[in-house]
XYZ file of C-alpha atoms in Angstrom:
772
model
C 60.845 20.026 0.925
C 60.580 17.032 -1.382
C 63.275 14.579 -2.341
C 66.074 15.668 -4.649
C 65.734 14.025 -8.080
C 68.295 11.251 -8.597
C 70.144 11.959 -11.840
C 71.402 8.968 -13.775
C 74.765 10.694 -14.163
C 75.205 10.576 -10.395
C 75.137 6.801 -10.532
C 78.606 6.930 -12.168
C 79.928 9.360 -9.590
C 78.370 7.529 -6.603
C 79.094 10.518 -4.380
C 78.217 10.726 -0.647
C 75.495 13.229 -1.536
C 74.036 10.696 -3.962
C 74.167 7.979 -1.323
C 72.466 10.269 1.193
C 69.689 11.132 -1.286
C 69.261 7.448 -2.067
C 68.975 6.707 1.625
C 66.121 9.231 1.877
C 64.299 7.434 -0.939
C 64.798 4.117 0.828
C 63.353 5.471 4.069
C 60.342 6.826 2.184
C 59.935 3.443 0.487
C 59.921 1.679 3.852
C 57.415 4.177 5.246
C 55.162 3.606 2.224
C 55.445 -0.151 2.664
C 54.422 0.128 6.325
C 51.535 2.431 5.366
C 50.228 -0.060 2.808
C 50.338 -2.844 5.394
C 48.334 -0.702 7.831
C 45.787 0.222 5.161
C 45.345 -3.435 4.218
C 44.961 -4.451 7.860
C 42.498 -1.694 8.711
C 40.673 -2.138 5.399
C 40.098 -5.814 6.111
C 38.880 -4.906 9.584
C 36.498 -2.309 8.114
C 35.119 -4.730 5.516
C 34.642 -7.398 8.185
C 32.915 -4.883 10.447
C 30.561 -3.827 7.638
C 29.734 -7.437 6.853
C 29.211 -8.172 10.543
C 26.977 -5.131 10.883
C 25.022 -6.226 7.816
C 24.610 -9.729 9.251
C 23.298 -8.275 12.513
C 20.829 -6.104 10.595
C 19.608 -9.110 8.618
C 19.187 -11.145 11.824
C 17.229 -8.270 13.354
C 15.127 -8.131 10.183
C 14.358 -11.850 10.416
C 13.277 -11.429 14.045
C 10.859 -8.660 13.061
C 9.574 -10.762 10.173
C 8.798 -13.720 12.431
C 6.405 -11.842 14.742
C 2.719 -11.510 13.921
C 0.210 -9.384 15.814
C -2.982 -10.894 17.182
C -6.040 -8.840 18.031
C -9.194 -8.903 20.146
C -12.524 -9.138 18.388
C -13.541 -10.185 14.909
C -12.270 -7.197 12.911
C -9.360 -4.768 12.916
C -9.549 -1.111 12.012
C -7.592 0.226 9.049
C -5.041 1.733 11.449
C -4.648 -1.588 13.251
C -4.071 -3.326 9.923
C -1.299 -0.845 9.156
C 0.269 -1.495 12.552
C -0.071 -5.277 12.199
C 1.840 -5.096 8.894
C 4.480 -2.660 10.174
C 7.073 -5.196 11.378
C 6.987 -6.990 8.055
C 7.418 -3.664 6.264
C 10.343 -2.797 8.558
C 11.940 -6.160 7.844
C 11.529 -5.795 4.078
C 13.004 -2.299 4.147
C 16.010 -3.368 6.234
C 16.575 -6.328 3.948
C 16.432 -4.083 0.888
C 18.955 -1.700 2.434
C 21.364 -4.532 3.221
C 20.936 -6.137 -0.202
C 21.826 -2.834 -1.842
C 24.786 -2.364 0.500
C 26.195 -5.847 -0.034
C 25.714 -5.512 -3.777
C 27.935 -2.428 -3.724
C 30.502 -3.871 -1.292
C 30.712 -7.420 -2.612
C 33.881 -6.515 -4.586
C 35.432 -4.349 -1.866
C 38.313 -6.803 -1.480
C 38.971 -6.707 -5.220
C 38.913 -2.923 -5.238
C 41.032 -2.130 -2.177
C 43.021 -5.045 -0.789
C 44.281 -6.837 -3.877
C 45.527 -3.733 -5.757
C 47.459 -2.581 -2.690
C 48.875 -6.051 -2.134
C 49.882 -6.226 -5.782
C 51.613 -2.835 -5.614
C 53.450 -3.779 -2.428
C 54.635 -7.127 -3.761
C 55.235 -6.254 -7.408
C 56.601 -2.715 -7.165
C 58.008 -2.324 -3.689
C 59.153 -5.966 -3.638
C 60.900 -5.492 -6.986
C 62.572 -2.336 -5.703
C 63.891 -4.190 -2.660
C 65.272 -6.928 -4.916
C 67.009 -4.260 -6.989
C 68.439 -2.771 -3.785
C 69.878 -6.133 -2.739
C 71.477 -6.544 -6.141
C 72.745 -2.958 -5.994
C 74.306 -3.578 -2.563
C 75.936 -6.855 -3.685
C 77.368 -5.345 -6.860
C 78.509 -2.273 -4.978
C 80.340 -4.311 -2.332
C 81.830 -6.597 -4.934
C 83.012 -3.714 -7.092
C 84.599 -1.705 -4.290
C 86.204 -4.800 -2.791
C 87.708 -5.709 -6.147
C 88.767 -2.112 -6.664
C 90.648 -2.116 -3.342
C 92.471 -5.300 -4.301
C 93.209 -3.899 -7.741
C 94.733 -0.759 -6.308
C 97.064 -2.820 -4.108
C 98.563 -4.630 -7.068
C 102.271 -3.976 -7.540
C 103.326 -2.177 -10.633
C 106.072 -4.787 -11.031
C 103.477 -7.370 -12.084
C 103.546 -8.588 -15.617
C 101.736 -6.512 -18.162
C 99.388 -9.370 -19.015
C 98.359 -9.755 -15.384
C 97.743 -6.034 -15.013
C 95.609 -5.927 -18.162
C 93.591 -8.896 -16.983
C 92.993 -7.178 -13.636
C 91.947 -3.968 -15.393
C 89.456 -5.882 -17.538
C 88.003 -7.556 -14.488
C 87.622 -4.234 -12.675
C 86.012 -2.652 -15.727
C 83.555 -5.543 -15.933
C 82.543 -5.299 -12.266
C 82.340 -1.523 -12.609
C 79.961 -1.911 -15.536
C 77.808 -4.361 -13.554
C 77.761 -1.974 -10.629
C 76.775 0.975 -12.830
C 73.969 -1.052 -14.453
C 72.663 -2.161 -11.057
C 72.821 1.422 -9.831
C 70.924 2.693 -12.861
C 68.249 -0.004 -12.539
C 67.856 0.640 -8.819
C 67.665 4.430 -9.183
C 65.188 4.110 -12.034
C 63.046 1.634 -10.086
C 62.999 3.543 -6.794
C 62.072 6.807 -8.515
C 59.399 5.031 -10.545
C 57.816 3.633 -7.380
C 58.015 7.037 -5.738
C 56.101 8.630 -8.620
C 53.643 5.814 -9.416
C 52.502 5.433 -5.810
C 50.604 8.706 -6.159
C 47.958 7.054 -8.280
C 48.613 3.407 -7.448
C 47.714 4.017 -3.792
C 44.988 6.614 -4.184
C 43.136 4.846 -7.003
C 42.112 1.727 -4.991
C 41.106 3.845 -1.982
C 39.076 6.119 -4.243
C 37.302 3.153 -5.810
C 36.591 1.648 -2.375
C 35.252 4.929 -1.011
C 33.116 5.309 -4.121
C 31.440 1.984 -3.341
C 31.211 2.790 0.369
C 29.672 6.222 -0.131
C 27.415 4.931 -2.886
C 25.973 2.347 -0.502
C 25.445 5.077 2.095
C 23.766 7.255 -0.527
C 21.468 4.393 -1.469
C 20.566 4.075 2.203
C 19.767 7.786 2.237
C 17.528 7.383 -0.816
C 15.661 4.531 0.846
C 15.324 6.712 3.934
C 13.660 9.371 1.808
C 11.281 6.716 0.483
C 10.608 5.700 4.090
C 9.497 9.176 5.216
C 5.926 9.115 3.769
C 5.364 5.627 5.179
C 6.686 6.765 8.546
C 4.297 9.717 8.642
C 1.290 7.547 7.753
C 2.256 4.926 10.315
C 2.700 7.578 13.006
C -0.820 8.784 12.238
C -2.160 5.225 12.540
C -0.315 4.779 15.835
C -1.739 8.009 17.202
C -5.272 7.100 16.131
C -4.945 3.640 17.693
C -3.562 5.169 20.879
C -6.564 7.514 21.022
C -8.989 4.629 20.496
C -7.216 2.697 23.221
C -7.529 5.629 25.620
C -11.275 5.968 25.156
C -11.781 2.192 25.374
C -9.698 1.980 28.539
C -11.799 4.656 30.244
C -14.995 2.741 29.464
C -13.472 -0.546 30.611
C -12.317 0.983 33.883
C -15.803 2.339 34.484
C -17.306 -1.073 33.668
C -14.841 -2.815 35.983
C -15.761 -0.498 38.818
C -19.464 -1.103 38.307
C -18.929 -4.845 38.043
C -16.989 -4.746 41.309
C -19.850 -2.989 43.082
C -22.723 -5.038 41.626
C -21.540 -7.633 39.086
C -24.839 -9.247 38.084
C -26.743 -5.993 37.828
C -24.228 -4.521 35.444
C -24.027 -7.726 33.483
C -27.788 -8.034 33.064
C -28.433 -4.478 31.924
C -29.902 -4.540 28.438
C -29.163 -8.239 27.897
C -31.752 -10.655 26.597
C -30.223 -13.565 28.473
C -29.069 -14.417 31.973
C -26.834 -17.253 33.033
C -25.223 -18.607 36.151
C -25.174 -21.423 38.673
C -28.467 -22.655 40.246
C -29.304 -25.608 42.483
C -32.278 -27.789 41.546
C -34.280 -29.855 44.021
C -34.659 -33.385 42.661
C -36.126 -36.608 43.977
C -33.780 -39.541 44.304
C -34.110 -43.052 45.747
C -33.006 -41.957 49.183
C -35.069 -38.775 49.195
C -34.703 -35.172 48.017
C -31.322 -33.814 47.027
C -29.943 -30.592 45.500
C -28.075 -30.851 42.191
C -25.863 -28.078 40.865
C -26.581 -26.850 37.317
C -25.169 -24.159 35.065
C -28.310 -22.490 33.702
C -28.835 -20.111 30.793
C -32.138 -18.424 30.059
C -32.995 -16.733 26.752
C -35.850 -14.354 27.274
C -36.950 -14.097 23.637
C -37.651 -17.813 23.191
C -38.236 -18.521 26.888
C -35.687 -21.326 26.671
C -34.041 -22.469 29.897
C -30.901 -24.544 29.368
C -29.645 -26.638 32.285
C -26.229 -28.339 32.248
C -25.334 -30.578 35.225
C -22.005 -29.714 36.760
C -21.400 -32.561 39.222
C -22.066 -35.746 37.250
C -21.637 -39.052 39.004
C -19.383 -41.695 37.429
C -21.313 -43.839 34.969
C -24.274 -41.457 34.765
C -25.634 -40.327 31.425
C -26.919 -36.927 32.395
C -26.853 -34.496 29.512
C -27.792 -30.869 28.993
C -31.482 -30.228 28.633
C -33.451 -27.327 27.195
C -36.838 -26.499 28.715
C -39.522 -24.053 27.574
C -40.618 -21.842 30.435
C -44.319 -21.507 31.277
C -44.195 -19.561 34.513
C -41.926 -18.458 37.333
C -42.889 -17.750 40.945
C -40.915 -16.723 43.982
C -40.929 -19.385 46.653
C -41.992 -18.133 50.034
C -39.529 -18.722 52.812
C -42.105 -20.303 55.091
C -42.824 -23.085 52.579
C -39.244 -24.376 52.320
C -36.287 -24.551 54.616
C -33.867 -23.170 52.017
C -33.245 -19.539 51.168
C -33.291 -17.769 47.781
C -35.622 -20.306 46.095
C -38.139 -19.920 43.251
C -40.322 -22.312 41.275
C -40.559 -22.670 37.510
C -42.961 -24.645 35.320
C -41.964 -25.940 31.884
C -43.693 -27.661 28.976
C -41.290 -30.592 28.929
C -41.422 -31.644 32.578
C -44.391 -32.383 34.746
C -44.757 -30.566 37.991
C -42.780 -27.725 39.450
C -39.013 -27.356 39.420
C -37.629 -25.686 42.517
C -34.418 -23.750 41.950
C -32.125 -22.061 44.452
C -30.053 -18.976 43.626
C -26.741 -18.208 45.378
C -28.039 -14.883 46.785
C -31.138 -12.743 47.137
C -29.906 -10.233 44.554
C -29.259 -13.044 42.117
C -32.745 -14.480 42.686
C -34.292 -11.079 41.886
C -32.386 -10.981 38.623
C -33.657 -14.423 37.597
C -37.210 -13.483 38.545
C -36.970 -10.243 36.566
C -35.612 -12.040 33.527
C -38.294 -14.761 33.686
C -41.092 -12.290 34.383
C -41.623 -13.979 37.716
C -44.394 -13.130 40.114
C -42.229 -11.009 42.291
C -41.768 -7.228 42.460
C -38.740 -6.191 40.420
C -36.108 -4.609 42.625
C -34.084 -1.778 41.233
C -30.352 -1.607 41.477
C -29.052 -0.433 44.835
C -26.568 1.740 42.973
C -27.564 5.365 42.631
C -28.163 5.786 38.895
C -27.296 8.888 36.961
C -30.151 11.178 36.171
C -31.265 10.276 32.676
C -32.159 13.093 30.354
C -34.622 13.153 27.523
C -34.223 14.330 23.942
C -36.918 16.999 24.133
C -37.334 20.645 23.255
C -35.345 21.783 26.295
C -32.534 19.465 25.253
C -32.475 20.901 21.716
C -32.366 24.398 23.148
C -29.464 23.456 25.425
C -27.460 21.897 22.568
C -28.034 24.906 20.276
C -26.957 27.355 22.987
C -23.816 25.333 23.693
C -22.957 25.201 19.981
C -23.513 28.940 19.539
C -21.331 29.715 22.556
C -18.526 27.452 21.323
C -18.556 28.811 17.784
C -18.727 32.397 19.008
C -15.859 32.371 21.479
C -13.967 29.085 21.561
C -13.909 27.383 18.187
C -10.151 28.004 17.860
C -9.311 26.959 21.424
C -6.587 24.321 21.473
C -7.907 20.896 22.457
C -11.555 21.953 22.444
C -13.858 19.115 23.579
C -10.762 17.172 24.656
C -10.024 19.280 27.722
C -12.427 18.654 30.593
C -14.093 21.289 32.755
C -14.692 21.260 36.486
C -17.350 18.736 37.584
C -18.765 21.235 40.052
C -19.183 23.895 37.361
C -20.659 21.370 34.919
C -23.289 20.215 37.427
C -24.019 23.830 38.313
C -24.625 24.679 34.654
C -26.851 21.636 34.077
C -28.887 22.244 37.217
C -29.400 25.881 36.254
C -30.410 25.123 32.657
C -32.698 22.169 33.393
C -34.318 23.778 36.427
C -37.964 22.776 36.497
C -39.120 26.264 37.443
C -37.389 28.172 34.601
C -35.765 25.712 32.172
C -33.355 27.102 29.563
C -33.081 30.513 31.234
C -29.254 30.630 31.138
C -27.012 32.813 28.971
C -23.970 30.720 28.082
C -22.070 33.539 26.368
C -21.357 35.425 29.560
C -18.124 35.347 31.511
C -19.727 33.068 34.117
C -19.203 29.994 31.954
C -15.897 29.103 30.311
C -15.590 27.003 27.167
C -14.414 23.880 28.975
C -17.480 23.923 31.215
C -19.837 24.352 28.241
C -18.258 21.565 26.163
C -18.155 19.186 29.141
C -21.823 19.921 29.930
C -22.784 19.230 26.312
C -20.978 15.882 26.332
C -22.523 14.992 29.723
C -26.023 15.705 28.435
C -25.556 13.622 25.277
C -23.993 10.714 27.140
C -26.750 10.569 29.763
C -29.692 10.513 27.387
C -32.021 7.608 28.163
C -31.658 6.600 24.506
C -28.396 7.616 22.756
C -28.578 9.890 19.733
C -27.709 6.922 17.507
C -30.188 4.503 19.027
C -29.645 1.089 20.610
C -31.698 -0.457 17.852
C -29.254 0.553 15.112
C -26.079 0.163 17.161
C -25.049 -3.257 15.872
C -25.781 -2.351 12.270
C -23.716 0.826 12.534
C -20.765 -1.042 14.067
C -21.088 -3.753 11.420
C -20.971 -1.102 8.688
C -17.804 0.390 10.202
C -16.208 -3.074 10.215
C -16.823 -3.614 6.513
C -13.809 -4.102 4.270
C -15.477 -2.195 1.443
C -14.903 1.520 1.927
C -17.813 2.470 -0.328
C -20.107 0.149 1.561
C -19.115 1.762 4.865
C -20.227 5.188 3.764
C -23.341 3.962 1.950
C -24.493 1.805 4.849
C -23.996 4.570 7.423
C -25.824 6.995 5.098
C -28.836 4.656 4.938
C -28.816 3.932 8.672
C -28.795 7.631 9.555
C -32.144 8.028 7.794
C -33.574 5.111 9.748
C -33.136 7.090 12.973
C -36.213 8.725 14.530
C -36.719 12.268 13.251
C -35.702 14.001 16.465
C -32.594 11.821 16.793
C -31.559 12.491 13.199
C -32.150 16.215 13.678
C -29.988 16.219 16.815
C -27.293 14.160 15.052
C -27.158 16.574 12.117
C -26.982 19.548 14.479
C -24.018 18.082 16.355
C -22.137 16.652 13.363
C -22.325 19.862 11.333
C -21.034 21.734 14.367
C -18.140 19.284 14.779
C -17.339 19.667 11.076
C -17.079 23.428 11.505
C -14.810 22.920 14.519
C -12.552 20.603 12.516
C -12.180 23.272 9.834
C -10.075 25.148 12.425
C -7.890 22.117 13.161
C -4.705 24.084 12.512
C -5.549 26.239 15.530
C -7.451 23.859 17.818
C -5.560 20.671 16.774
C -8.829 18.719 16.613
C -9.134 16.562 13.500
C -12.160 14.419 12.539
C -10.299 11.416 13.930
C -9.819 13.152 17.291
C -13.460 14.209 17.352
C -14.478 10.627 16.603
C -12.558 9.432 19.649
C -14.403 11.947 21.846
C -17.936 11.704 20.435
C -17.943 8.014 19.454
C -18.888 6.822 22.980
C -21.061 9.937 23.426
C -23.347 9.576 20.410
C -23.322 5.755 20.333
C -23.612 3.271 23.193
C -24.114 -0.463 23.336
C -27.124 -1.555 25.355
C -25.140 -4.269 27.112
C -22.252 -3.501 29.445
C -19.686 -6.110 28.375
C -16.015 -6.155 27.494
C -16.890 -7.216 23.931
C -19.098 -4.137 23.579
C -16.319 -1.923 24.921
C -13.872 -3.345 22.374
C -16.167 -2.047 19.629
C -15.795 1.560 20.784
C -13.051 2.070 18.170
C -15.621 1.285 15.455
C -18.068 3.728 17.050
C -15.307 6.318 16.702
C -14.922 5.441 13.023
C -18.673 5.938 12.456
C -18.561 9.445 13.942
C -15.359 10.250 12.013
C -17.053 9.291 8.731
C -20.113 11.368 9.620
C -17.922 14.425 10.208
C -15.878 13.947 7.029
C -18.943 13.413 4.812
C -21.551 15.446 6.678
C -22.554 17.504 3.620
C -23.226 14.409 1.540
C -24.987 12.460 4.297
C -27.240 15.229 5.573
C -28.057 16.717 2.177
C -30.753 14.083 1.809
C -31.456 10.367 1.959
C -29.561 8.100 -0.434
C -31.013 7.638 -3.905
C -31.765 4.020 -3.201
C -33.794 4.123 -0.015
C -33.505 0.365 0.416
C -30.910 -1.097 2.741
C -27.378 -1.269 1.331
C -26.233 -4.582 -0.117
C -24.692 -7.185 2.127
C -20.924 -6.667 2.238
C -18.778 -9.285 0.510
C -17.261 -12.084 2.608
C -13.782 -11.723 4.038
C -12.207 -14.122 1.570
C -12.255 -11.349 -1.019
C -9.396 -8.824 -1.105
C -9.763 -5.746 1.035
C -10.724 -2.571 -0.730
C -8.670 -0.676 1.825
C -5.000 -1.186 1.012
C -2.673 -1.092 4.046
C 0.150 1.397 3.764
C 3.369 -0.140 2.486
C 6.886 0.783 1.463
C 8.272 -2.559 0.304
C 5.949 -2.660 -2.749
C 6.615 0.895 -3.880
C 7.754 1.560 -7.469
C 11.486 1.299 -8.011
C 13.170 4.693 -7.722
C 15.244 5.921 -10.613
C 18.808 6.299 -9.348
C 20.304 6.180 -12.828
C 23.156 8.647 -12.487
C 23.038 9.730 -8.897
C 26.751 9.241 -8.391
C 28.113 9.819 -11.871
C 27.095 13.419 -12.452
C 24.313 12.880 -14.985
C 22.242 15.948 -15.672
C 19.508 14.836 -18.051
C 18.881 11.578 -19.903
C 16.569 10.276 -22.549
C 14.356 8.456 -20.059
C 13.196 11.659 -18.453
C 15.348 11.447 -15.314
C 16.674 14.840 -14.289
C 19.308 15.683 -11.723
C 18.438 18.549 -9.429
C 20.812 20.853 -7.625
C 21.214 18.531 -4.670
C 22.406 15.633 -6.814
C 19.077 13.825 -6.508
C 17.610 11.969 -9.448
C 13.939 12.571 -9.980
C 11.619 10.939 -12.459
C 8.354 12.307 -13.705
C 6.692 8.892 -13.353
C 7.149 8.795 -9.580
C 6.421 11.731 -7.264
C 9.093 12.888 -4.873
C 8.792 11.750 -1.266
C 7.871 14.252 1.400
C 10.485 16.644 2.788
C 12.486 16.563 -0.408
C 14.421 19.794 -0.924
C 13.915 21.594 -4.178
C 16.926 22.871 -6.112
C 17.707 26.531 -5.638
C 17.729 28.701 -8.770
C 21.226 29.489 -9.992
C 22.498 32.732 -11.352
C 25.298 33.245 -13.848
C 27.440 35.026 -11.293
C 26.995 32.362 -8.630
C 29.884 29.981 -8.064
C 28.937 26.401 -8.783
C 30.560 23.138 -9.642
C 27.676 21.994 -11.820
C 29.674 22.650 -14.996
C 32.610 20.580 -13.778
C 33.119 17.411 -15.829
C 32.674 14.564 -13.375
C 35.381 11.942 -12.954
C 33.993 8.651 -14.196
C 34.698 6.670 -11.054
C 32.434 3.847 -12.153
C 34.568 3.379 -15.272
C 37.701 3.308 -13.176
C 36.142 0.770 -10.811
C 35.135 -1.464 -13.675
C 38.665 -1.292 -15.104
C 40.143 -2.298 -11.752
C 37.736 -5.196 -11.268
C 39.582 -7.457 -13.639
C 40.945 -5.519 -16.576
C 38.542 -7.635 -18.579
C 36.323 -4.836 -19.798
C 35.714 -4.047 -23.401
C 35.586 -0.558 -24.723
C 33.214 0.461 -27.445
C 35.360 2.462 -29.816
C 32.419 3.690 -31.868
C 32.225 6.974 -29.997
C 32.164 10.279 -31.744
C 31.787 13.966 -31.021
C 34.141 13.793 -28.100
C 32.099 11.228 -26.133
C 33.949 9.037 -23.700
C 34.334 5.357 -24.628
C 31.537 3.170 -23.296
C 32.670 0.378 -20.978
C 30.701 -2.750 -20.276
C 31.418 -4.684 -17.068
C 30.644 -8.412 -17.134
C 30.244 -8.617 -13.346
C 26.848 -9.261 -11.813
C 25.014 -6.089 -10.862
C 21.856 -5.340 -8.963
C 18.665 -5.548 -11.056
C 17.771 -2.078 -9.795
C 20.670 -0.634 -11.786
C 20.764 -3.052 -14.689
C 18.991 -0.615 -17.013
C 20.938 2.529 -16.220
C 21.652 4.694 -19.233
C 25.262 5.149 -20.198
C 26.777 8.299 -18.787
C 28.239 10.743 -21.260
C 29.684 14.176 -20.625
C 27.168 16.991 -20.790
C 27.075 19.363 -23.654
C 29.546 22.130 -22.961
C 31.810 20.065 -20.683
C 34.555 19.875 -23.306
C 34.461 23.629 -23.686
C 34.808 24.047 -19.954
C 38.089 22.133 -20.058
C 39.697 25.017 -21.934
C 38.406 27.689 -19.573
C 40.835 29.317 -17.161
C 40.440 31.158 -13.915
C 40.243 34.918 -14.039
C 43.468 36.702 -12.958
C 42.264 38.022 -9.605
C 40.216 35.049 -8.497
C 41.410 33.024 -5.526
C 41.424 29.263 -6.043
C 39.310 27.132 -3.758
C 42.074 24.584 -3.012
C 45.559 25.921 -2.429
C 48.303 24.248 -4.497
C 52.087 24.654 -4.626
C 52.950 27.719 -6.704
C 54.974 25.699 -9.201
C 51.963 23.661 -10.209
C 49.972 24.872 -13.254
C 46.366 25.973 -12.784
C 44.062 23.029 -12.134
C 41.904 22.150 -15.121
C 38.181 21.187 -15.319
C 36.953 20.960 -11.747
C 38.613 24.070 -10.367
C 38.153 26.228 -13.423
C 34.435 25.480 -13.309
C 34.237 27.703 -10.252
C 34.999 30.788 -12.358
C 32.459 33.032 -14.049
C 31.466 31.608 -17.393
C 33.104 32.879 -20.581
C 31.090 31.841 -23.589
C 33.129 32.706 -26.723
C 31.645 32.059 -30.098
C 33.172 29.237 -32.120
C 33.716 29.218 -35.840
C 32.350 25.872 -37.012
C 34.755 25.589 -39.942
C 37.992 26.670 -38.344
C 37.242 25.830 -34.746
C 38.723 29.198 -33.663
C 36.933 30.959 -30.822
C 36.052 34.566 -31.516
C 35.314 37.543 -29.289
C 37.780 36.281 -26.655
C 39.168 38.896 -24.289
C 42.853 39.656 -24.753
C 43.637 38.900 -21.117
C 42.186 35.419 -21.495
C 44.204 34.769 -24.678
C 47.398 35.896 -22.953
C 46.798 33.796 -19.850
C 45.952 30.743 -21.955
C 49.093 31.120 -24.080
C 51.198 31.444 -20.961
C 49.561 28.349 -19.480
C 50.316 26.134 -22.494
C 53.890 27.360 -22.752
C 54.453 26.539 -19.110
C 52.737 23.165 -19.389
C 54.903 22.172 -22.385
C 58.178 22.670 -20.486
C 59.819 19.679 -18.761
C 58.776 19.625 -15.126
C 61.447 19.428 -12.505
C 62.560 20.826 -9.217
């Protein structure tokens, strides 16, 4: 039950019932005052927490912004460029989110705290002052009345009249104080309904708007996130293949470091001791030597220089190299060299016998070349038997396993792979193996194919073209990449190009089933990059280029039809790529430089504006100039019988907020046709929203105000039965009634009788005075 209305007539009676009712109002006033204090306290705490959270986000953003990735090598892949820029993109996005949030919450104190403080001090404070005056006048009146009633009737008539006048005066003051107090306390009780809710509504509007802006930026972030995840996965795959090669190289270097280092290199370097004549006889001097086989240049840099000596590095041209017999010198591991620059023979000592053999081999010394003590893998040739093996493997894969998940990624048993290879390459009956029988599973066939290609004496994409292919993959110009690789493919020997086309077209067909086997061109590049291309030297720098080998194979798969349809029109070598000072043709993925999204009326109920922005069923503003981000839900089609609140005239919260922000707004009174007045707010706003179109009610909204709910329909929000039916927002949930309107008279025709009766009853009830 609510409070009993305080009638002004009861102020004259001042009955105990009146006093009891007044006491109930006073208790409610005190409870409201305490509630406002709590809201102000908690509101300040919430605003401080939001600002503290925003400051922490901005500090986190600055930390991300300050870090910069470094990389190994001279070039990064496109995926690595995206990853290197990711922290800066994250920082820019976080900063944008916080700027939008603080722009919306910068006036939170003006919207929530100050209006509540003003209501508590101005209204509730005034009511308490009226109560004090009411209590003073009441006590004074009743005290004087008690004295007046104790006057003796024997007093003079003049004295009695004077006392009566004084009592009447105090009674009038008391009645006036009572009326003012009752009026004020009831006014506060009624006005608090909107005076308290309005600031909270405005504050929540700003709070939820900032959250909605964050959601919109999250939707913009989704495409960038998906692209970055793809770059991360590709980089992880490249890292995996590179790590496997590096581990294999490390193992081989551990077993025989110099042998692995020398393989395929045109130079050799290391420490040697040189026998030199000094004043006191022969001595051995330590040098760091480097020999370049192509120019036969031997560089010698002294390591242990004596103080004051002027020994410098010297470069000698080699004439000959001969192993020194052990019976001619008392030192081990020695050999003699002759140069053009120095007379006589230079005797050098290596640190070990294996190292001496390497120097002799590099210098074409007169010494039998010793092979590596490591058991080498059997090298295979690219011959007719090899072509037959590759074709049979491809036919078997495409016949039975092209849709197998992880094909070519999953590895078969080593025992089965060696068994298959031994059977197929048997000298007695080579190629006499049927791979499409149940004896061989797909994993064994694919692993055998990769083993054969990797162990060719010369890789499919030859050593000679390896550096040029890697250089093409490193180019910044995307067109140059493809053109250069296209030209280089046709510089391969015929049998190598034929084998490459056979394999690449097969891999392209496998990738066409990527939805089933989950093998994309990028994944295939990771697998076949080190298989079809190999660097001649076994070094860490060469291993770090495996990711570019993967890119070469990926491009071959993606453009196999163009590349293998024929040589390029210009058979000459592609032009030299531009230097790195020019902008990259490949643009790294970004979100911070995206076009500004149109959020013109996201929170004000706009349906369609002149600039082409349209509101869909989810309340999302779309613009034809900018495509929707991924995972955006499309609006569901609506039927006439479906309940919806789309026809509900929206409450112009923004207008209310602007009014509360200073009461300094100006209304444009030149509005016609039922349009709402246009308010302009002088406060600073975000540039993102500075060009928002003015929101006007949609066509048909004013008609919806007059619509009523059908008799049997249950309202969505239950109200007290004495309250009239809720207009606009609740009546919009009813089925539409579209009566025709006479333009001249404004009378609606073809209206059902039940609707006319219910409307008449509604207006009669609404016109009566409301009371309990």
